Amino acid sequence: MFLHSVNLWNLAFYALMVFMATLGLWDVFFGFEENKCSMSYMFEYPEYQKIELPKKLAKRYPAYELYLYGEGSYAEEHKVLPLTGIPVLFLPGNAGSYKQVRSIGSIALRKAEDIDFKYHFDFFSVNFNEELVALYGGSLQKQTKFVHECIKTILKLYKGQEFAPKSVAIIGHSMGGLVARALLTLKNFKQDLINLLITQATPHVAPVMPLDRFITDFYMTVNNYWILNARHINLTTLSVAGGFRDYQVRSGLTFLPKLSHHTSALSVVSSAVPKTWVSTDHLSIVWCKQLQLTTIRAFFDLIDADTKQESDKIYFTFPLANHRKIYTHVYCQSTMLDTNSWIFGCINSTSMCRQGVDLSWKAELLPTIKSLTLRLQDYPSLSHLVVYVPSIHGSKFVVDCEFFKKETRSIQLPVTHLFSFGLSSRKVILNTSGLFYNIELLNFGQIYQAFKVNVVSKCSGVKEEITSIYKLHIPWSYEDSLTIAQVPSSTEISVKLHIAQPENDSHVALLKMYTSSDCQYEVTVKTSFSQILGQVVRFHGGALPAYVISSILLAYGGQLYSLFSTGHCLEYAAMLDKEAKPYKVDPFVIMVKFLLGYKWFKEFWDMLLLPELDAIVLTSQSMCFPLVSLILFLFGTCTAYWGGLLSSTSVRLLSSLWLTLKRPSELPKDMKTMSPDLPILTVVLIIVSWATCGAFAILLTYLYYVFKIVHLQASLTTFKNSQTVNPKHSRRSEKKSNHHKDSTVYQLRLSASDAEDSLRMHSTVINLLTWIVLLSMPSLIYWLKNLRYYFKLNPDPCKPLAFILIPTMAVLGNTYTASIKSSKLLKTTSQFPLPLAVGVIAFGSAHLYRVPCFVFIPLLLHALCNFM
């Protein structure tokens, strides 16, 4: 019946939307490089020594614990406190385990053994009981206060040392990094308790899924503090993102605010980290060997200044005077990948270099070479370039240098248009022999752009294998990515952004090509439609529930109006086709956004105490796509359609199961809205909501409502089967029911047509209620997970909603269309879903916890139609 109410064209449209959404989802979940991270292993059995906390602290936070990580003899020695190392505290993230510290802790221990424990680090880890803090924000403040107490406890373990540490370094994974930043917002927290903060895959900008107001309030508190107090925050902070492999936290959310006076904060994607050069998923970022080795090297470099000197020294010099007249740049590369100084400049020297400057710190380290490019006019005092060759005891390495003009190595390649759909392409051919090229990707700077770049290399007279490196360099953010190719070959590179180009930034994205002088290269770029859809899902997929509910609300309003105007309720799918149109929603949001640009309207808006428009929030985060709202609305309508089909099928299957297990039931003989047990059930559920968890009470209410609808479906099926068996009896029954319709008796007998109308209306209500249950599920899971510690969830984001929704759904579960079609309130009720559908998009697309507030209003009015 559900499919019969949709014509073939609409069905084809919904199938097309599923195909497009699948393309986008595939790009997000599978359209990235393979996992190139090496697994980090423990050399000895890992041990986690529980640190005894003060009794008051343990009683205040019964679910939380503090551990010290160790292995082998180190673990045995440090069972007797105090400690002698340098403290580092690891904070796990959403559903994270304190045992995730073992990767970086083990590597640090091996590094300390290499230097005979001249220095070593003590790695501590906090057990947050694997709480779902990315979905339920009620415990974020509690975690922050506990971490503060842990820092004080850790520092007390070093009492008695000659140089006892007065601060700790913190490594925070996922939401653990946000908790670390939140420490600075505590009233009694001293900033000098932290000396370094490294966050891994932490969403700093905004929550991934804003499912309750506690999360958004926490983010606002933390980010506002860091922005307003940036001048006074003297804390070195490094944020590392995982890149496109991390589909749980997109890298754009991990970038710390860029403030001109706050230079101690750096945000980088793992693929741009030297000696890492790989993208990591959300979990592998804590055990990726390449990244953890780089992190530990940085830790030891901060404290260990010893360096080794080479005895045999060979230098190559390149005079610059003659080359300045012809060339603009000099480029050098070496396959010796140590990090020692290797290239210098002589200042105004003739036969002997008496004064020089080390240029090595300007060099770039790549997987197979280290390279340096200098613009000659920036160094007018340099007379020679000097390349240092260390003694390597017979090992082979190659050093290449060349002078060139910038215009011969910088080639412009305009990208194809967004709507070319990959049908057209543009290409350039690199004919000249050289070691280095810059391909300028013109008109590329928006997050909704995505391309496939194909590099074809052809080599002549080359017998041995040659390696070329293609590096996508984004100058306005640290999100570079590397591709290594063995030439000759054909290599495909995905080109898309984590961060859009700022409005005042004039830089151009570059494809840096480290090439072979014996090869010719052809570079082709074309739009990737599947990756564009992937960017839509990646950046705006979290807003989809708002668009789904907006579409359902429009269909719901259409059903209520058809009941008012014709006396019958049309099918959900038919009303979805008729009413769920983007032009009913988007123009209002666009118009309000435009008007908010005027001061008088903004003042009027603020006077009404209305929240900021979500579209403005997305614009401030550079997340606006052309036609993105239209695309999301179409995806939302499609999801609403297939969701309706699933719920309708589920009700029919459950009713069939009911008829199999129970004897056939009859249609209700009367349509009482208030049965004797209904007030008792309502009070019990409200008490459950108050005493335990609001989401739990909402789930129980949902199950009660589904039970009522399944029972009605079973009754209708039984009635139709009896019609088939005894048609004469059914006609007499129908006449009796029509007689009851015409009478003025209050208690009406439910007819088959009224039952079908009621089921159509109930199916739409079930769809709305299903989404409310899904949006409240995280707090329910959190409550169940912590039930052994807390019987009552506090704070509870769903409790106010539950108090309103429970009596509303109790009444609606006993409501039939025949009992409300003559209500004076029905017309008004049918007009509410449209503005509420607009409100869901305007205020709920970036704040999902607001969406249920727009849903319960028409449900409440629908219930009141029984009494007015």
mmCIF file with all atom_site columns, N, CA and C in Angstrom, residues 83-104:
data_model
loop_
_atom_site.group_PDB
_atom_site.id
_atom_site.type_symbol
_atom_site.label_atom_id
_atom_site.label_alt_id
_atom_site.label_comp_id
_atom_site.label_asym_id
_atom_site.label_entity_id
_atom_site.label_seq_id
_atom_site.pdbx_PDB_ins_code
_atom_site.Cartn_x
_atom_site.Cartn_y
_atom_site.Cartn_z
_atom_site.occupancy
_atom_site.B_iso_or_equiv
_atom_site.pdbx_formal_charge
_atom_site.auth_seq_id
_atom_site.auth_comp_id
_atom_site.auth_asym_id
_atom_site.auth_atom_id
_atom_site.pdbx_PDB_model_num
ATOM 1  N N  . LEU A 1 83  ? 58.441 9.243  42.142 1.00 0.00 ? 83  LEU A N  1
ATOM 2  C CA . LEU A 1 83  ? 58.955 9.066  40.790 1.00 0.00 ? 83  LEU A CA 1
ATOM 3  C C  . LEU A 1 83  ? 60.083 10.042 40.517 1.00 0.00 ? 83  LEU A C  1
ATOM 4  N N  . THR A 1 84  ? 60.820 9.760  39.412 1.00 0.00 ? 84  THR A N  1
ATOM 5  C CA . THR A 1 84  ? 61.982 10.604 39.090 1.00 0.00 ? 84  THR A CA 1
ATOM 6  C C  . THR A 1 84  ? 61.968 11.128 37.666 1.00 0.00 ? 84  THR A C  1
ATOM 7  N N  . GLY A 1 85  ? 60.950 10.796 36.889 1.00 0.00 ? 85  GLY A N  1
ATOM 8  C CA . GLY A 1 85  ? 60.937 11.203 35.486 1.00 0.00 ? 85  GLY A CA 1
ATOM 9  C C  . GLY A 1 85  ? 60.231 12.526 35.258 1.00 0.00 ? 85  GLY A C  1
ATOM 10 N N  . ILE A 1 86  ? 59.834 12.712 34.017 1.00 0.00 ? 86  ILE A N  1
ATOM 11 C CA . ILE A 1 86  ? 59.103 13.923 33.616 1.00 0.00 ? 86  ILE A CA 1
ATOM 12 C C  . ILE A 1 86  ? 57.659 13.507 33.346 1.00 0.00 ? 86  ILE A C  1
ATOM 13 N N  . PRO A 1 87  ? 56.682 14.100 34.030 1.00 0.00 ? 87  PRO A N  1
ATOM 14 C CA . PRO A 1 87  ? 55.292 13.613 33.922 1.00 0.00 ? 87  PRO A CA 1
ATOM 15 C C  . PRO A 1 87  ? 54.598 14.035 32.628 1.00 0.00 ? 87  PRO A C  1
ATOM 16 N N  . VAL A 1 88  ? 53.934 13.068 32.014 1.00 0.00 ? 88  VAL A N  1
ATOM 17 C CA . VAL A 1 88  ? 53.088 13.299 30.842 1.00 0.00 ? 88  VAL A CA 1
ATOM 18 C C  . VAL A 1 88  ? 51.743 12.650 31.127 1.00 0.00 ? 88  VAL A C  1
ATOM 19 N N  . LEU A 1 89  ? 50.673 13.367 30.920 1.00 0.00 ? 89  LEU A N  1
ATOM 20 C CA . LEU A 1 89  ? 49.322 12.866 31.201 1.00 0.00 ? 89  LEU A CA 1
ATOM 21 C C  . LEU A 1 89  ? 48.571 12.644 29.905 1.00 0.00 ? 89  LEU A C  1
ATOM 22 N N  . PHE A 1 90  ? 48.055 11.430 29.705 1.00 0.00 ? 90  PHE A N  1
ATOM 23 C CA . PHE A 1 90  ? 47.262 11.084 28.523 1.00 0.00 ? 90  PHE A CA 1
ATOM 24 C C  . PHE A 1 90  ? 45.782 11.104 28.881 1.00 0.00 ? 90  PHE A C  1
ATOM 25 N N  . LEU A 1 91  ? 44.983 11.799 28.071 1.00 0.00 ? 91  LEU A N  1
ATOM 26 C CA . LEU A 1 91  ? 43.538 11.888 28.276 1.00 0.00 ? 91  LEU A CA 1
ATOM 27 C C  . LEU A 1 91  ? 42.829 11.226 27.117 1.00 0.00 ? 91  LEU A C  1
ATOM 28 N N  . PRO A 1 92  ? 42.137 10.108 27.344 1.00 0.00 ? 92  PRO A N  1
ATOM 29 C CA . PRO A 1 92  ? 41.389 9.460  26.256 1.00 0.00 ? 92  PRO A CA 1
ATOM 30 C C  . PRO A 1 92  ? 40.165 10.275 25.877 1.00 0.00 ? 92  PRO A C  1
ATOM 31 N N  . GLY A 1 93  ? 39.616 9.954  24.722 1.00 0.00 ? 93  GLY A N  1
ATOM 32 C CA . GLY A 1 93  ? 38.480 10.715 24.215 1.00 0.00 ? 93  GLY A CA 1
ATOM 33 C C  . GLY A 1 93  ? 37.167 9.986  24.373 1.00 0.00 ? 93  GLY A C  1
ATOM 34 N N  . ASN A 1 94  ? 36.264 10.233 23.444 1.00 0.00 ? 94  ASN A N  1
ATOM 35 C CA . ASN A 1 94  ? 34.932 9.647  23.468 1.00 0.00 ? 94  ASN A CA 1
ATOM 36 C C  . ASN A 1 94  ? 35.019 8.122  23.411 1.00 0.00 ? 94  ASN A C  1
ATOM 37 N N  . ALA A 1 95  ? 34.497 7.463  24.438 1.00 0.00 ? 95  ALA A N  1
ATOM 38 C CA . ALA A 1 95  ? 34.515 6.001  24.554 1.00 0.00 ? 95  ALA A CA 1
ATOM 39 C C  . ALA A 1 95  ? 35.934 5.446  24.528 1.00 0.00 ? 95  ALA A C  1
ATOM 40 N N  . GLY A 1 96  ? 36.919 6.289  24.869 1.00 0.00 ? 96  GLY A N  1
ATOM 41 C CA . GLY A 1 96  ? 38.315 5.878  24.820 1.00 0.00 ? 96  GLY A CA 1
ATOM 42 C C  . GLY A 1 96  ? 38.762 5.202  26.103 1.00 0.00 ? 96  GLY A C  1
ATOM 43 N N  . SER A 1 97  ? 39.792 4.367  25.979 1.00 0.00 ? 97  SER A N  1
ATOM 44 C CA . SER A 1 97  ? 40.324 3.630  27.116 1.00 0.00 ? 97  SER A CA 1
ATOM 45 C C  . SER A 1 97  ? 41.621 4.252  27.602 1.00 0.00 ? 97  SER A C  1
ATOM 46 N N  . TYR A 1 98  ? 41.830 4.180  28.911 1.00 0.00 ? 98  TYR A N  1
ATOM 47 C CA . TYR A 1 98  ? 43.093 4.670  29.472 1.00 0.00 ? 98  TYR A CA 1
ATOM 48 C C  . TYR A 1 98  ? 44.275 3.838  28.974 1.00 0.00 ? 98  TYR A C  1
ATOM 49 N N  . LYS A 1 99  ? 44.006 2.621  28.473 1.00 0.00 ? 99  LYS A N  1
ATOM 50 C CA . LYS A 1 99  ? 45.082 1.742  27.989 1.00 0.00 ? 99  LYS A CA 1
ATOM 51 C C  . LYS A 1 99  ? 45.646 2.196  26.640 1.00 0.00 ? 99  LYS A C  1
ATOM 52 N N  . GLN A 1 100 ? 44.997 3.168  26.000 1.00 0.00 ? 100 GLN A N  1
ATOM 53 C CA . GLN A 1 100 ? 45.513 3.682  24.730 1.00 0.00 ? 100 GLN A CA 1
ATOM 54 C C  . GLN A 1 100 ? 46.850 4.409  24.903 1.00 0.00 ? 100 GLN A C  1
ATOM 55 N N  . VAL A 1 101 ? 47.255 4.655  26.137 1.00 0.00 ? 101 VAL A N  1
ATOM 56 C CA . VAL A 1 101 ? 48.532 5.316  26.392 1.00 0.00 ? 101 VAL A CA 1
ATOM 57 C C  . VAL A 1 101 ? 49.708 4.393  26.083 1.00 0.00 ? 101 VAL A C  1
ATOM 58 N N  . ARG A 1 102 ? 49.444 3.082  25.940 1.00 0.00 ? 102 ARG A N  1
ATOM 59 C CA . ARG A 1 102 ? 50.547 2.120  25.857 1.00 0.00 ? 102 ARG A CA 1
ATOM 60 C C  . ARG A 1 102 ? 51.441 2.329  24.635 1.00 0.00 ? 102 ARG A C  1
ATOM 61 N N  . SER A 1 103 ? 50.893 2.786  23.504 1.00 0.00 ? 103 SER A N  1
ATOM 62 C CA . SER A 1 103 ? 51.715 2.951  22.302 1.00 0.00 ? 103 SER A CA 1
ATOM 63 C C  . SER A 1 103 ? 52.786 4.009  22.506 1.00 0.00 ? 103 SER A C  1
ATOM 64 N N  . ILE A 1 104 ? 52.358 5.210  22.870 1.00 0.00 ? 104 ILE A N  1
ATOM 65 C CA . ILE A 1 104 ? 53.325 6.293  23.032 1.00 0.00 ? 104 ILE A CA 1
ATOM 66 C C  . ILE A 1 104 ? 54.172 6.074  24.286 1.00 0.00 ? 104 ILE A C  1
#
